[in-house]
PDB file of C-alpha atoms in Angstrom:
ATOM      1  CA  MET A 202     -26.586 -40.484 -74.352  1.00  0.00           C
ATOM      2  CA  ILE A 203     -30.276 -41.295 -73.814  1.00  0.00           C
ATOM      3  CA  PRO A 204     -32.621 -38.718 -75.309  1.00  0.00           C
ATOM      4  CA  PRO A 205     -33.602 -36.312 -72.654  1.00  0.00           C
ATOM      5  CA  HIS A 206     -37.376 -36.409 -73.622  1.00  0.00           C
ATOM      6  CA  LEU A 207     -38.050 -39.841 -72.198  1.00  0.00           C
ATOM      7  CA  PRO A 208     -40.227 -40.073 -68.844  1.00  0.00           C
ATOM      8  CA  PRO A 209     -37.970 -40.752 -65.874  1.00  0.00           C
ATOM      9  CA  ARG A 210     -39.179 -44.222 -65.270  1.00  0.00           C
ATOM     10  CA  GLN A 211     -38.527 -45.202 -69.026  1.00  0.00           C
ATOM     11  CA  PHE A 212     -35.134 -43.305 -68.977  1.00  0.00           C
ATOM     12  CA  LEU A 213     -34.085 -45.485 -65.938  1.00  0.00           C
ATOM     13  CA  LEU A 214     -35.261 -48.683 -67.345  1.00  0.00           C
ATOM     14  CA  THR A 215     -33.456 -48.064 -70.688  1.00  0.00           C
ATOM     15  CA  ALA A 216     -30.034 -46.544 -69.318  1.00  0.00           C
ATOM     16  CA  GLN A 217     -27.019 -48.684 -69.282  1.00  0.00           C
ATOM     17  CA  PRO A 218     -25.538 -49.422 -65.801  1.00  0.00           C
ATOM     18  CA  GLY A 219     -22.483 -47.283 -65.211  1.00  0.00           C
ATOM     19  CA  ILE A 220     -23.685 -44.019 -66.576  1.00  0.00           C
ATOM     20  CA  ARG A 221     -23.571 -40.981 -64.222  1.00  0.00           C
ATOM     21  CA  VAL A 222     -27.186 -39.802 -63.362  1.00  0.00           C
ATOM     22  CA  VAL A 223     -29.039 -37.658 -60.984  1.00  0.00           C
ATOM     23  CA  VAL A 224     -32.368 -38.960 -59.789  1.00  0.00           C
ATOM     24  CA  ARG A 225     -34.898 -36.729 -57.985  1.00  0.00           C
ATOM     25  CA  TYR A 226     -37.325 -38.622 -55.823  1.00  0.00           C
ATOM     26  CA  ARG A 227     -40.087 -38.071 -53.160  1.00  0.00           C
ATOM     27  CA  ILE A 228     -39.116 -38.730 -49.463  1.00  0.00           C
ATOM     28  CA  GLN A 229     -41.172 -38.170 -46.343  1.00  0.00           C
ATOM     29  CA  ASP A 230     -40.653 -34.309 -46.033  1.00  0.00           C
ATOM     30  CA  GLY A 231     -40.304 -33.349 -49.729  1.00  0.00           C
ATOM     31  CA  LEU A 232     -37.816 -34.275 -52.433  1.00  0.00           C
ATOM     32  CA  THR A 233     -34.190 -35.121 -52.508  1.00  0.00           C
ATOM     33  CA  ASP A 234     -31.635 -36.079 -55.290  1.00  0.00           C
ATOM     34  CA  ALA A 235     -29.088 -39.056 -55.722  1.00  0.00           C
ATOM     35  CA  LEU A 236     -26.098 -37.944 -57.856  1.00  0.00           C
ATOM     36  CA  GLY A 237     -23.852 -40.798 -58.779  1.00  0.00           C
ATOM     37  CA  TYR A 238     -23.500 -43.904 -61.202  1.00  0.00           C
ATOM     38  CA  LEU A 239     -26.384 -46.207 -62.054  1.00  0.00           C
ATOM     39  CA  VAL A 240     -25.642 -49.618 -60.758  1.00  0.00           C
ATOM     40  CA  THR A 241     -28.976 -51.500 -61.690  1.00  0.00           C
ATOM     41  CA  THR A 242     -32.604 -51.009 -62.491  1.00  0.00           C
ATOM     42  CA  THR A 243     -35.294 -53.554 -62.070  1.00  0.00           C
ATOM     43  CA  GLU A 244     -39.212 -52.990 -62.826  1.00  0.00           C
ATOM     44  CA  SER A 245     -39.716 -51.483 -59.311  1.00  0.00           C
ATOM     45  CA  SER A 246     -36.413 -49.693 -58.422  1.00  0.00           C
ATOM     46  CA  CYS A 247     -33.062 -48.471 -59.217  1.00  0.00           C
ATOM     47  CA  THR A 248     -29.738 -48.265 -57.437  1.00  0.00           C
ATOM     48  CA  VAL A 249     -27.414 -45.259 -57.663  1.00  0.00           C
ATOM     49  CA  ARG A 250     -23.886 -45.380 -56.186  1.00  0.00           C
ATOM     50  CA  THR A 251     -23.248 -41.915 -54.775  1.00  0.00           C
ATOM     51  CA  ARG A 252     -19.962 -40.819 -52.975  1.00  0.00           C
ATOM     52  CA  THR A 253     -21.119 -42.180 -49.714  1.00  0.00           C
ATOM     53  CA  SER A 254     -23.278 -45.321 -50.412  1.00  0.00           C
ATOM     54  CA  ASP A 255     -25.616 -47.103 -52.599  1.00  0.00           C
ATOM     55  CA  VAL A 256     -29.053 -45.668 -52.709  1.00  0.00           C
ATOM     56  CA  GLU A 257     -32.087 -47.903 -53.739  1.00  0.00           C
ATOM     57  CA  ILE A 258     -34.969 -45.727 -55.062  1.00  0.00           C
ATOM     58  CA  PRO A 259     -38.472 -47.106 -55.763  1.00  0.00           C
ATOM     59  CA  LEU A 260     -39.422 -45.950 -59.304  1.00  0.00           C
ATOM     60  CA  ALA A 261     -42.726 -45.073 -58.188  1.00  0.00           C
ATOM     61  CA  LEU A 262     -41.139 -42.172 -56.118  1.00  0.00           C
ATOM     62  CA  VAL A 263     -38.990 -40.776 -58.945  1.00  0.00           C
ATOM     63  CA  ILE A 264     -39.873 -37.334 -60.175  1.00  0.00           C
ATOM     64  CA  ALA A 265     -37.127 -36.704 -62.732  1.00  0.00           C
ATOM     65  CA  ALA A 266     -33.961 -38.412 -63.859  1.00  0.00           C
ATOM     66  CA  LYS A 267     -31.316 -37.732 -66.427  1.00  0.00           C
ATOM     67  CA  GLU A 268     -27.803 -38.480 -67.426  1.00  0.00           C
ATOM     68  CA  VAL A 269     -25.017 -35.978 -66.301  1.00  0.00           C
ATOM     69  CA  PRO A 270     -21.525 -35.421 -67.448  1.00  0.00           C
ATOM     70  CA  PRO A 271     -18.501 -36.872 -65.394  1.00  0.00           C
ATOM     71  CA  PRO A 272     -17.245 -34.743 -62.404  1.00  0.00           C
ATOM     72  CA  PRO A 273     -14.656 -32.337 -62.937  1.00  0.00           C
ATOM     73  CA  PRO A 274     -11.065 -33.429 -62.129  1.00  0.00           C
ATOM     74  CA  ARG A 275     -10.177 -32.742 -58.412  1.00  0.00           C
ATOM     75  CA  ARG A 276      -7.905 -29.906 -57.778  1.00  0.00           C
ATOM     76  CA  GLY A 277      -4.581 -30.757 -56.175  1.00  0.00           C
ATOM     77  CA  ARG A 278      -3.168 -28.870 -53.144  1.00  0.00           C
ATOM     78  CA  PRO A 279      -1.114 -25.805 -53.938  1.00  0.00           C
TER      79      PRO A 279
END
């Protein structure tokens, strides 16, 4: 795990692709989160693979970012 005290941009630039992350960033009407697996990071953006799609996030809009544990196992039907 990467130390949690890094600023969000620095965290994303040093994080290994494939880790599960949550990234909070600005949108037109406020803030939103992307939860998923880090695909790639460049000097200007990062891409997070969520359950529904890949989300490209400009690093200038990132408010917070951190590594999160894997999702819990899915429950089977009774």
